[in-house]
CSV table of N, CA and C in Angstrom, one decimal:
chain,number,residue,atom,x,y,z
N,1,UNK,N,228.3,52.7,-65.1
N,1,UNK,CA,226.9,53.0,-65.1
N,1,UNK,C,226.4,52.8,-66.5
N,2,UNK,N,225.7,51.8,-66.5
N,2,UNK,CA,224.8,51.8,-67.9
N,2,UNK,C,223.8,53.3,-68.2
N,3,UNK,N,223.7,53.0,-69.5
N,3,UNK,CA,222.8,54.1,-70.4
N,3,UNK,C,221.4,54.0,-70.5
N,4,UNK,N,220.3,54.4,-69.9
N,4,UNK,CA,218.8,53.9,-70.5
N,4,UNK,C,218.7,54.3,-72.2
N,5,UNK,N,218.8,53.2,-72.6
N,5,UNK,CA,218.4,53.4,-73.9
N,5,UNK,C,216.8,53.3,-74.2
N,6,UNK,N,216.7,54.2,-75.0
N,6,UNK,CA,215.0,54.5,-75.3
N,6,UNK,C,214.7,53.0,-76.0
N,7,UNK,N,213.4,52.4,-75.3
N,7,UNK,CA,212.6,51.7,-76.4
N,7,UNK,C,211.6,52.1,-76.8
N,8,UNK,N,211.3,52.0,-78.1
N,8,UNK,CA,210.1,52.7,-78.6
N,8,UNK,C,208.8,51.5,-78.2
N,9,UNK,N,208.2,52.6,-77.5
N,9,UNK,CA,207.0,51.4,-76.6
N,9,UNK,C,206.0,51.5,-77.8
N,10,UNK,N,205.0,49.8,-78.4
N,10,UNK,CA,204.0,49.7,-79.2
N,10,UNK,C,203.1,50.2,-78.3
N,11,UNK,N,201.8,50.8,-79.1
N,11,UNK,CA,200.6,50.5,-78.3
N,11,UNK,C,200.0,49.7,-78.6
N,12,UNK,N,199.1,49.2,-77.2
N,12,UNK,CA,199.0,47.7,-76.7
N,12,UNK,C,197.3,48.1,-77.4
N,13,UNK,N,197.3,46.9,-78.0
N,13,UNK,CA,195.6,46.9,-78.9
N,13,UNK,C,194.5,47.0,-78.1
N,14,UNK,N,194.4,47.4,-77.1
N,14,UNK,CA,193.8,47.5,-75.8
N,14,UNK,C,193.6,49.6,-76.0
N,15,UNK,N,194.6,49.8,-76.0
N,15,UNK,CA,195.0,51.5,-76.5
N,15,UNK,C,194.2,52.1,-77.6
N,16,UNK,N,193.7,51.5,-78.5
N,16,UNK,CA,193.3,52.0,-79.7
N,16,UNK,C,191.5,52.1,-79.2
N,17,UNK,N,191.1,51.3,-78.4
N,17,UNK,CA,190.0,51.4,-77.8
N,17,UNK,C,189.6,52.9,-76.7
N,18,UNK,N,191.1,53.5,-77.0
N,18,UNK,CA,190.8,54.3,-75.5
N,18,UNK,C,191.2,55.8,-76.2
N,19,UNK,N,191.3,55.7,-77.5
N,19,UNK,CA,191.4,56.7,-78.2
N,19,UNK,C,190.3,57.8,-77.9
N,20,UNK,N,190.9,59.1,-77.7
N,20,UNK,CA,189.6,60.3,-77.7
N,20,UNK,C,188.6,59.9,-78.3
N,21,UNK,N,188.6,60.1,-80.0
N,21,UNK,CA,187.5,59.9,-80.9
N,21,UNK,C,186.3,58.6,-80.5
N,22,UNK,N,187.9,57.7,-80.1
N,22,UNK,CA,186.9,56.4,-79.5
N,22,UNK,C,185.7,57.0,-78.1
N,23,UNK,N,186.2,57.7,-77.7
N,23,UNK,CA,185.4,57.7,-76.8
N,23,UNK,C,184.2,58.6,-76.9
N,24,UNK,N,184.4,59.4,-77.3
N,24,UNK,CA,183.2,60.4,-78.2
N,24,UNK,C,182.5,59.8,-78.7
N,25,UNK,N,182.7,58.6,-79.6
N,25,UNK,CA,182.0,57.4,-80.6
N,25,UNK,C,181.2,56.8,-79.5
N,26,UNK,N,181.7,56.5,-78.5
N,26,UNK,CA,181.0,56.0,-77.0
N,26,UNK,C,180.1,56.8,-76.3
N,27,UNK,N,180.3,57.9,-76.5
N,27,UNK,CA,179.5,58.7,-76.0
N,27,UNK,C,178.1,58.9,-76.8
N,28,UNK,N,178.2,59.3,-78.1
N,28,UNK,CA,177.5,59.1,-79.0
N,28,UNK,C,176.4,58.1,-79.2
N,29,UNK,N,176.6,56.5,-79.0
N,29,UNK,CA,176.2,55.7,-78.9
N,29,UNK,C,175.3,55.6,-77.4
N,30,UNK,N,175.8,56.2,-76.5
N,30,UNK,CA,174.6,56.4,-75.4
N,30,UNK,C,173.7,57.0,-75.2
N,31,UNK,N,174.0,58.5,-75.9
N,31,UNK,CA,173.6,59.9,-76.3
N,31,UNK,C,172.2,59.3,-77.2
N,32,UNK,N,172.4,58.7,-78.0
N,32,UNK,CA,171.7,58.0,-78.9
N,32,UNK,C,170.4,56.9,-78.5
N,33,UNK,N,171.3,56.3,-77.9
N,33,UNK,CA,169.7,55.3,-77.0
N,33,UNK,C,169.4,55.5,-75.9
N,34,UNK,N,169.7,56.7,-75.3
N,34,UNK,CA,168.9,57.9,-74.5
N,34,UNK,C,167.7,58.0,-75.3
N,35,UNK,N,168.3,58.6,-76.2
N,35,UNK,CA,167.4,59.7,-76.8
N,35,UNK,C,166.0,58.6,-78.0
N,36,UNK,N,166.9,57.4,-78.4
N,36,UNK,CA,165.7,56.9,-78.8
N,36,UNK,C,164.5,56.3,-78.1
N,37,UNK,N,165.1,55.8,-76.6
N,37,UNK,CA,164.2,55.5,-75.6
N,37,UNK,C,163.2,56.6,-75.4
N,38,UNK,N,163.4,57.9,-75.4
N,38,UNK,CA,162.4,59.0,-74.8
N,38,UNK,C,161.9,59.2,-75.7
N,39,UNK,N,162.1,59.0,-77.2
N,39,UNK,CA,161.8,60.0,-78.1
N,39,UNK,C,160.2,60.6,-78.5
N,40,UNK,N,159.6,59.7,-77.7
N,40,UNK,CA,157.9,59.7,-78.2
N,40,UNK,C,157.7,60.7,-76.8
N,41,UNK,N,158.0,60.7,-75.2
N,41,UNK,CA,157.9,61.2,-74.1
N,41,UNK,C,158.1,62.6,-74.2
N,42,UNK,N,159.7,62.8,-74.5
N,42,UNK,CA,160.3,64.0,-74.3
N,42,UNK,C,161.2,64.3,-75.8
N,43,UNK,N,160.1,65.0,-76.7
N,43,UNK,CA,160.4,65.3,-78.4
N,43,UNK,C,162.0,66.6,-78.6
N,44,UNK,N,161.9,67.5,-76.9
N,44,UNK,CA,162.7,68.3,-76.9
N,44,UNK,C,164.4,67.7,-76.6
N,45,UNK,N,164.0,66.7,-75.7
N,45,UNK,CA,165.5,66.0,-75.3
N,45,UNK,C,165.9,65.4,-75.8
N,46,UNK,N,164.7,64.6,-77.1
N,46,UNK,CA,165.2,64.0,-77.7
N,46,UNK,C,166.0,64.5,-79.2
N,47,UNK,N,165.6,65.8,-79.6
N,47,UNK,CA,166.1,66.7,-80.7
N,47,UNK,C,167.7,67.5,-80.3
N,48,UNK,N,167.4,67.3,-78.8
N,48,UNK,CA,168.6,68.0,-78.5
N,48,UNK,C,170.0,67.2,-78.1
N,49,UNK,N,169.8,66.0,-77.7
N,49,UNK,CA,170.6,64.8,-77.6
N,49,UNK,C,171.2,64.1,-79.1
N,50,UNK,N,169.8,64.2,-79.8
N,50,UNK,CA,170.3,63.7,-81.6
N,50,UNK,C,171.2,64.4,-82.2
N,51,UNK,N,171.0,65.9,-81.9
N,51,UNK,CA,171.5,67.0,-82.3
N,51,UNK,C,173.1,66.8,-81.7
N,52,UNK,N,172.8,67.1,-80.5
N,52,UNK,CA,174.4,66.8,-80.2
N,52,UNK,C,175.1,65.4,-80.3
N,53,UNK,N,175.0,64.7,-80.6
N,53,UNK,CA,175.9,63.0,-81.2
N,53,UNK,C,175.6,63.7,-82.7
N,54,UNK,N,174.8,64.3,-83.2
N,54,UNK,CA,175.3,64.5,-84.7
N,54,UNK,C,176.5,65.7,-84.7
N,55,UNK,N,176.9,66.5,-83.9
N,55,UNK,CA,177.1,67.4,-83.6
N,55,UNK,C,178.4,66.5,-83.2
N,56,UNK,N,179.0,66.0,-82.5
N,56,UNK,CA,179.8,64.7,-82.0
N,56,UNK,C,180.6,64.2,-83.6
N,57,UNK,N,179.5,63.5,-84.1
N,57,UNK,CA,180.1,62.7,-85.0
N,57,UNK,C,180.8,63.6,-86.5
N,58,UNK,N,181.3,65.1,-86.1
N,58,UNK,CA,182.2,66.2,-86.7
N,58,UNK,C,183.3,66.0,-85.7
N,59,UNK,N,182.8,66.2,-84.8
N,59,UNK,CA,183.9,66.7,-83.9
N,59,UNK,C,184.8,65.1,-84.1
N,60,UNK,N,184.6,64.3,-83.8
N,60,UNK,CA,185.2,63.2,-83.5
N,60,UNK,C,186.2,63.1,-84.8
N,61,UNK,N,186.1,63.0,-86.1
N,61,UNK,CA,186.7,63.2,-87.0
N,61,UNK,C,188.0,64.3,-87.2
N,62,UNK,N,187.7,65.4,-86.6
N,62,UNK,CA,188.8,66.1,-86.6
N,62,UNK,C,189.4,65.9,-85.4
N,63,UNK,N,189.0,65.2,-84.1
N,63,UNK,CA,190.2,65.0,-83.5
N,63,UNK,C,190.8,63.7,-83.6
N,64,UNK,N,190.2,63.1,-84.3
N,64,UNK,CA,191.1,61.7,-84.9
N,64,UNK,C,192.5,62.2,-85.6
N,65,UNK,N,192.1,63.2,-86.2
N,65,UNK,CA,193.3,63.5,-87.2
N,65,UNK,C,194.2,64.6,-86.6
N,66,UNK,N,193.8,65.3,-85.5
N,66,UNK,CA,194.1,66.4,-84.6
N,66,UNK,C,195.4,65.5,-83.8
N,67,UNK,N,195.0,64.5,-83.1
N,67,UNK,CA,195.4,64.2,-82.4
N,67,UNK,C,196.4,62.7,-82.9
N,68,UNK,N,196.3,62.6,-84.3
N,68,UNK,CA,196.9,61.3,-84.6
N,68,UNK,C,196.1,60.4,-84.2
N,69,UNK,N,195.0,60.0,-84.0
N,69,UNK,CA,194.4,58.7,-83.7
N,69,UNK,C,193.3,57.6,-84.1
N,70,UNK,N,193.7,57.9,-85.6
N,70,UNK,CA,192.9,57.7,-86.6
N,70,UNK,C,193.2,56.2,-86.8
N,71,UNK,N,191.8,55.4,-86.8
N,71,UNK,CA,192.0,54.3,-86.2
N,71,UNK,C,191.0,53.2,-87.1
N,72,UNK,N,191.0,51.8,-87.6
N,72,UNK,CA,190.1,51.5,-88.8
N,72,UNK,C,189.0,51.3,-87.4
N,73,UNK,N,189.2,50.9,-86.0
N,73,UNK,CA,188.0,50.5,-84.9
N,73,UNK,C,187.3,51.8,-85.1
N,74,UNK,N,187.7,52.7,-84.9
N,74,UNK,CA,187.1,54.1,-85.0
N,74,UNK,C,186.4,54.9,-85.8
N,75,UNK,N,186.9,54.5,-87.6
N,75,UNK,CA,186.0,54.8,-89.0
N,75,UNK,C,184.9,53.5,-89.1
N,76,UNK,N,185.1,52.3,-88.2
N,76,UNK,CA,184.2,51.3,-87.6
N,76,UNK,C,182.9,52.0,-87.5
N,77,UNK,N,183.2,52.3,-86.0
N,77,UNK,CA,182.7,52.5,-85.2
N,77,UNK,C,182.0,53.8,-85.6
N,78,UNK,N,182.2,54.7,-85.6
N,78,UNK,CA,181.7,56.0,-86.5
N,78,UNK,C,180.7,56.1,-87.8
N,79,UNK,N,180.9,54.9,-88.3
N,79,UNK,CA,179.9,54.5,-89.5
N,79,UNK,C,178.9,54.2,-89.3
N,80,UNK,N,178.7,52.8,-88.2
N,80,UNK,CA,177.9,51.9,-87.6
N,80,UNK,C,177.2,52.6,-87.0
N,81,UNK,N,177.7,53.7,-86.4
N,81,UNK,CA,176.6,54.9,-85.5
N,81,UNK,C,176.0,55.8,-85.7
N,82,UNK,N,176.5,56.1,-87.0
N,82,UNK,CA,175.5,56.9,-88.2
N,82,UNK,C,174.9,56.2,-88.7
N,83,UNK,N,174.9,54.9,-89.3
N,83,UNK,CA,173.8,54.2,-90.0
N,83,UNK,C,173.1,53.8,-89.0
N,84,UNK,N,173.3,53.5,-87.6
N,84,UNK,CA,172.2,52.8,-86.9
N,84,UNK,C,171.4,53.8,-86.3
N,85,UNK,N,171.7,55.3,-86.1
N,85,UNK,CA,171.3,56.8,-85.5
N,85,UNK,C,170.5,57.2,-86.6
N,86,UNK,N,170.4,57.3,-88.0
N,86,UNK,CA,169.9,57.6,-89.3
N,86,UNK,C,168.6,56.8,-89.4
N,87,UNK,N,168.9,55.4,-89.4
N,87,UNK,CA,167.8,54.4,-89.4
N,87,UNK,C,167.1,54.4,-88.2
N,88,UNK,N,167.2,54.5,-87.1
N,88,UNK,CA,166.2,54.7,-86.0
N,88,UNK,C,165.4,55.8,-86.8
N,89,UNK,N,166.4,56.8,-86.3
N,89,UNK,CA,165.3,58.3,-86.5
N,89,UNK,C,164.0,58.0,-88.1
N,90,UNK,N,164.7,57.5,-89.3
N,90,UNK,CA,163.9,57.3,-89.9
N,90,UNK,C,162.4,56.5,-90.0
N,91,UNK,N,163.3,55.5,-89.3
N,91,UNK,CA,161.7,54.3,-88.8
N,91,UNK,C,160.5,55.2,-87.9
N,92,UNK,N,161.1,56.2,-86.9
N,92,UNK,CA,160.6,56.9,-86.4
N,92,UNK,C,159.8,58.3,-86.9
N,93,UNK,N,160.9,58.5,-87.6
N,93,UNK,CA,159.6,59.3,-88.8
N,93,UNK,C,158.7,59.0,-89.4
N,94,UNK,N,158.9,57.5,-89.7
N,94,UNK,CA,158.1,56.8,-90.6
N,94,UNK,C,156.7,56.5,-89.9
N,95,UNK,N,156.7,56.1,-88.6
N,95,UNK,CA,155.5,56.2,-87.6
N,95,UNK,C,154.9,57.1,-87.3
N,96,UNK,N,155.5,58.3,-87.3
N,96,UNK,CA,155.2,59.9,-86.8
N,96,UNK,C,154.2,60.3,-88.3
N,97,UNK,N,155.1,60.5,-89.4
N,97,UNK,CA,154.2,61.1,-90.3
N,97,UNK,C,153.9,60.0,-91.4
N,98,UNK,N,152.6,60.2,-91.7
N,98,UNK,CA,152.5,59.2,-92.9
N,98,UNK,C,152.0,60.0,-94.2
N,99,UNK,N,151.9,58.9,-95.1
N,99,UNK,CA,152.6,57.7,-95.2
N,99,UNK,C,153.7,57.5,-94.8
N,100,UNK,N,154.8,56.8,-94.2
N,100,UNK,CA,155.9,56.3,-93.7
N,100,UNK,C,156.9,55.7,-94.8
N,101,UNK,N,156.4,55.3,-95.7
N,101,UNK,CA,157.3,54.7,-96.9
N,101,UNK,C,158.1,55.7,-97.6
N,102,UNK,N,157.3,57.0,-97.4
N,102,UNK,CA,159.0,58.0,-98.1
N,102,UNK,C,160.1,57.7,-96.8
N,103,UNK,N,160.3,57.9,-95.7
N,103,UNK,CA,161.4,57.7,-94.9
N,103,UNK,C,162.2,56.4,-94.8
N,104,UNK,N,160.9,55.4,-95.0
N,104,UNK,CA,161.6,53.8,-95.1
N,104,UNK,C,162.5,53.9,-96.7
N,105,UNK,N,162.3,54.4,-97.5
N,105,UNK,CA,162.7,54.5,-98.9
N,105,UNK,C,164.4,55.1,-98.6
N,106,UNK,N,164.0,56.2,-97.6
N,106,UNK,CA,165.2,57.1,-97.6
N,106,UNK,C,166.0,56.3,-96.8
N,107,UNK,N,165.7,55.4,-96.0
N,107,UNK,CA,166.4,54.7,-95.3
N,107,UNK,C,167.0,53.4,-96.1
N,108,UNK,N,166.3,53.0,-96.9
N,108,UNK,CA,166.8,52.1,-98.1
N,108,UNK,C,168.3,52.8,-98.9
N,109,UNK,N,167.8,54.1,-99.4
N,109,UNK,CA,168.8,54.7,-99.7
N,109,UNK,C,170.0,54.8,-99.0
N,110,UNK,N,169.8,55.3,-97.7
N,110,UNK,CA,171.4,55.2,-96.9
N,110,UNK,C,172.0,54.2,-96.5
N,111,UNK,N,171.4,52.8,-96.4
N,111,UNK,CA,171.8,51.7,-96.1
N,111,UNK,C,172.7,51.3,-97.2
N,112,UNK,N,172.1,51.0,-98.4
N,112,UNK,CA,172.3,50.7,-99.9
N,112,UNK,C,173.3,51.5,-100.7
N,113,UNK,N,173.4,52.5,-100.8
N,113,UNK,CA,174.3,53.9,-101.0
N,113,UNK,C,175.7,53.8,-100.1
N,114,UNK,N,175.6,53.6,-99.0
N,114,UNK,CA,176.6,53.6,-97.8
N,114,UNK,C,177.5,52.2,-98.4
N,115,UNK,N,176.8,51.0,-98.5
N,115,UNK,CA,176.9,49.5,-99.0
N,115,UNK,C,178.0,49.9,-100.1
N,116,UNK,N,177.0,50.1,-100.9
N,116,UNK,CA,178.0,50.1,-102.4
N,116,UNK,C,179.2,51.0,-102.5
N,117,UNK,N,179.3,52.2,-101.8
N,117,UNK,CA,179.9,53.2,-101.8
N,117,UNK,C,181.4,51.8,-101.2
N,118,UNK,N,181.2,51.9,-100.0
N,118,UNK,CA,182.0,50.5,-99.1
N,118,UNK,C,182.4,49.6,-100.0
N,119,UNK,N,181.5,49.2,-100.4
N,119,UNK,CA,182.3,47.9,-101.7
N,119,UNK,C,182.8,47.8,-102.6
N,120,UNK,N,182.7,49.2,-103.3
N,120,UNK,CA,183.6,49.5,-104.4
N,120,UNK,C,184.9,49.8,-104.0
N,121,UNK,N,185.0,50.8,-102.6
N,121,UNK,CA,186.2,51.1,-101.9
N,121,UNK,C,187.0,49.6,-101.7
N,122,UNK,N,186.5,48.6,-101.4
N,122,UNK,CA,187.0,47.7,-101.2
N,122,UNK,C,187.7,46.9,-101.9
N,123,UNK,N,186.8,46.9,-103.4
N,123,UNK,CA,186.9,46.1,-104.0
N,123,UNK,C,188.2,46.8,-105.1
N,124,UNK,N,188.5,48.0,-104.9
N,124,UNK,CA,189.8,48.9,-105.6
N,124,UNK,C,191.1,49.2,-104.7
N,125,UNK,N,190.7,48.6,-103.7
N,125,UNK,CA,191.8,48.3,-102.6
N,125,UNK,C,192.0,49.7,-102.1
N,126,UNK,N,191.4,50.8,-101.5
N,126,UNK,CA,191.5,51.7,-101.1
N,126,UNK,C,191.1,51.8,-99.7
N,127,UNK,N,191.9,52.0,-98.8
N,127,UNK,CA,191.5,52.4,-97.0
N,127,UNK,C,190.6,52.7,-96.9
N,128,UNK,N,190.0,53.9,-97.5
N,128,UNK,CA,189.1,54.4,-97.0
N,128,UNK,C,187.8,54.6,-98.2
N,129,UNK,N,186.3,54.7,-97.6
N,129,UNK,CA,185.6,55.1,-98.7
N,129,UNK,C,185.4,56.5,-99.2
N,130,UNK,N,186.4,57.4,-97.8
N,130,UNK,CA,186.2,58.5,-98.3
N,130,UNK,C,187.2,59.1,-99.1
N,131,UNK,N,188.1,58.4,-99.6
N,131,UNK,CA,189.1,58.4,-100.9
N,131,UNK,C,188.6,58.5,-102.2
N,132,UNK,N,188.5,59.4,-102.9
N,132,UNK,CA,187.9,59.6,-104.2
N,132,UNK,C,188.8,60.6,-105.0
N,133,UNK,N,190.0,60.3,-104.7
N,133,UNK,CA,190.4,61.5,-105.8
N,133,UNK,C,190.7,60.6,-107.3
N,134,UNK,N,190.5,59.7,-107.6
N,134,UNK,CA,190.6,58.6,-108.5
N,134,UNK,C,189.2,59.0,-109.5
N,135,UNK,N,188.1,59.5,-108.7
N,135,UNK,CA,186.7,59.2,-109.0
N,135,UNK,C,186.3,60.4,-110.1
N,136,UNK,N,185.4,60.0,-111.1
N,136,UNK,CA,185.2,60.9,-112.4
N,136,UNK,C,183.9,61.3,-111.8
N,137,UNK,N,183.1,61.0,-110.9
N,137,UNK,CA,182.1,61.5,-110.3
N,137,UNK,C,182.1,62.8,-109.2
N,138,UNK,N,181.6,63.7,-110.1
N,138,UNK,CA,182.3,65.3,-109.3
N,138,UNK,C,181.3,65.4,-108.4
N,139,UNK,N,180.4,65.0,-108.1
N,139,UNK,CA,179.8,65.0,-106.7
N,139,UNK,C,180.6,64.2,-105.8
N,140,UNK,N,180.8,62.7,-106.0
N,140,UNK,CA,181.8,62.1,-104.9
N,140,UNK,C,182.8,63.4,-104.3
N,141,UNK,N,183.6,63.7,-105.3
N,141,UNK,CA,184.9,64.6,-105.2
N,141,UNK,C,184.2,66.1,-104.3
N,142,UNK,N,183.1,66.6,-104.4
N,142,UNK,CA,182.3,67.4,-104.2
N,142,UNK,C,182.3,67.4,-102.5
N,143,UNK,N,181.6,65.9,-102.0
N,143,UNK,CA,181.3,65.7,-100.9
N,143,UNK,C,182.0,65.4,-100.4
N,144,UNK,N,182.7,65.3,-100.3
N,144,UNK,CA,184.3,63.8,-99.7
N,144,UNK,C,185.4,64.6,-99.4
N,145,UNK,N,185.4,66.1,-100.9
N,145,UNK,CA,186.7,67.1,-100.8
N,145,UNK,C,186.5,67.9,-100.3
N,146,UNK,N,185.3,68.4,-99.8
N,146,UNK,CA,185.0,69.7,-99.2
N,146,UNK,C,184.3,69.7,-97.9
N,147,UNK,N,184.6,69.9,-97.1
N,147,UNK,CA,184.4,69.5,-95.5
N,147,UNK,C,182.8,70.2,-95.4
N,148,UNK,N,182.6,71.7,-95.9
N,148,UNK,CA,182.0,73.0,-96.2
N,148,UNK,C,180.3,72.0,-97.2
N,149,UNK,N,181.1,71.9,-98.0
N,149,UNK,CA,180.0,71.0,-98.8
N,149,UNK,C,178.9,70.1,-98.1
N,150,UNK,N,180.0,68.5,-97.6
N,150,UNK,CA,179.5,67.7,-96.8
N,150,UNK,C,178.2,68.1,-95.7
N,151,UNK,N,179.4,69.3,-94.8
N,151,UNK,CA,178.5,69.5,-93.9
N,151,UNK,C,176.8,70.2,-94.2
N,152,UNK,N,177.0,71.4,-95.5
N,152,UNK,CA,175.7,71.6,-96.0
N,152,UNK,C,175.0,70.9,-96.2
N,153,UNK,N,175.6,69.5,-97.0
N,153,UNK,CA,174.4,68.2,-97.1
N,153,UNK,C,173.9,68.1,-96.0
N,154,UNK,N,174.6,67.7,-95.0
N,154,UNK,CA,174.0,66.8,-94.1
N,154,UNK,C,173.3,67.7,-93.6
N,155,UNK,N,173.1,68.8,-92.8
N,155,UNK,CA,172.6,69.9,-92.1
N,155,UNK,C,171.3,70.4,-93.2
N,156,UNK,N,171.5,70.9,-94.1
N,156,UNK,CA,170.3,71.8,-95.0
N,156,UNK,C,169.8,71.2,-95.8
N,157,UNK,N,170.1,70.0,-96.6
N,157,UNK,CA,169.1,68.7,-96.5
N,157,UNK,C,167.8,68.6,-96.0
């Protein structure tokens, strides 16, 4: 009688799409054009839906790393839905209260900021942009090292 010898099975690139985080990121993205479709109709569902995909896009990060499934489709995908969830709501501010050009400004800022941040990461050969322990700028180090920090910005901002 033969032995089953273990093969170590790859995951099939098809798998990396079906990752938890991945699918939270999915969720998020629905959650999101729900909410920008109503947003003029229903101001409550729409605060509470933004709220939770921002609320999402924490959670999704710790179980990337919770669960091993830390994935570049996934820091993709996670970026692209914060910059495109950021920029709605702002353009939308920007109609709501005016003048509108402080929000379009601030929206220049996150697009532009986000950009450079990315291309320097790139351009120093580093995985990720949230890699800074290299960096002489103690805010980078500030926001990037401290989970506690981060989330202050983003939230009390």
């Amino acid at each position: 009688m033969a032995k089953n010898k273990s093969i170590p099975i790859k995951p099939s690139k098809l798998s990396v799409y079906l990752y938890i985080p991945n699918i939270i990121g999915y969720t998020r993205v629905l959650m999101n054009c729900f909410a920008f479709a109503i947003c003029f109709s229903n101001k409550w569902l729409f605060c509470a839906l933004y709220f939770i995909s921002f609320v999402c896009d924490g959670i999704d990060g710790w179980v990337a790393r919770k669960f091993n499934q830390v994935s570049t489709f996934g820091a993709v995908l996670d970026m692209v839905t914060d910059r495109i969830s950021t920029a709605c709501l702002l353009v939308i501010l920007s109609q709501v209260y005016r003048p509108g050009m402080v929000f379009l400004s601030l929206l220049a800022l996150d697009i532009g900021s986000h950009w450079l941040q990315m291309y320097s990461t790139f351009l120093l050969g580093k995985a990720s942009h949230k890699d800074v322990k290299d960096s002489t700028n103690w805010l980078f180090k500030a926001y990037y090292g401290n989970r506690m920090f981060m989330a202050y910005c983003c939230v009390g901002m």
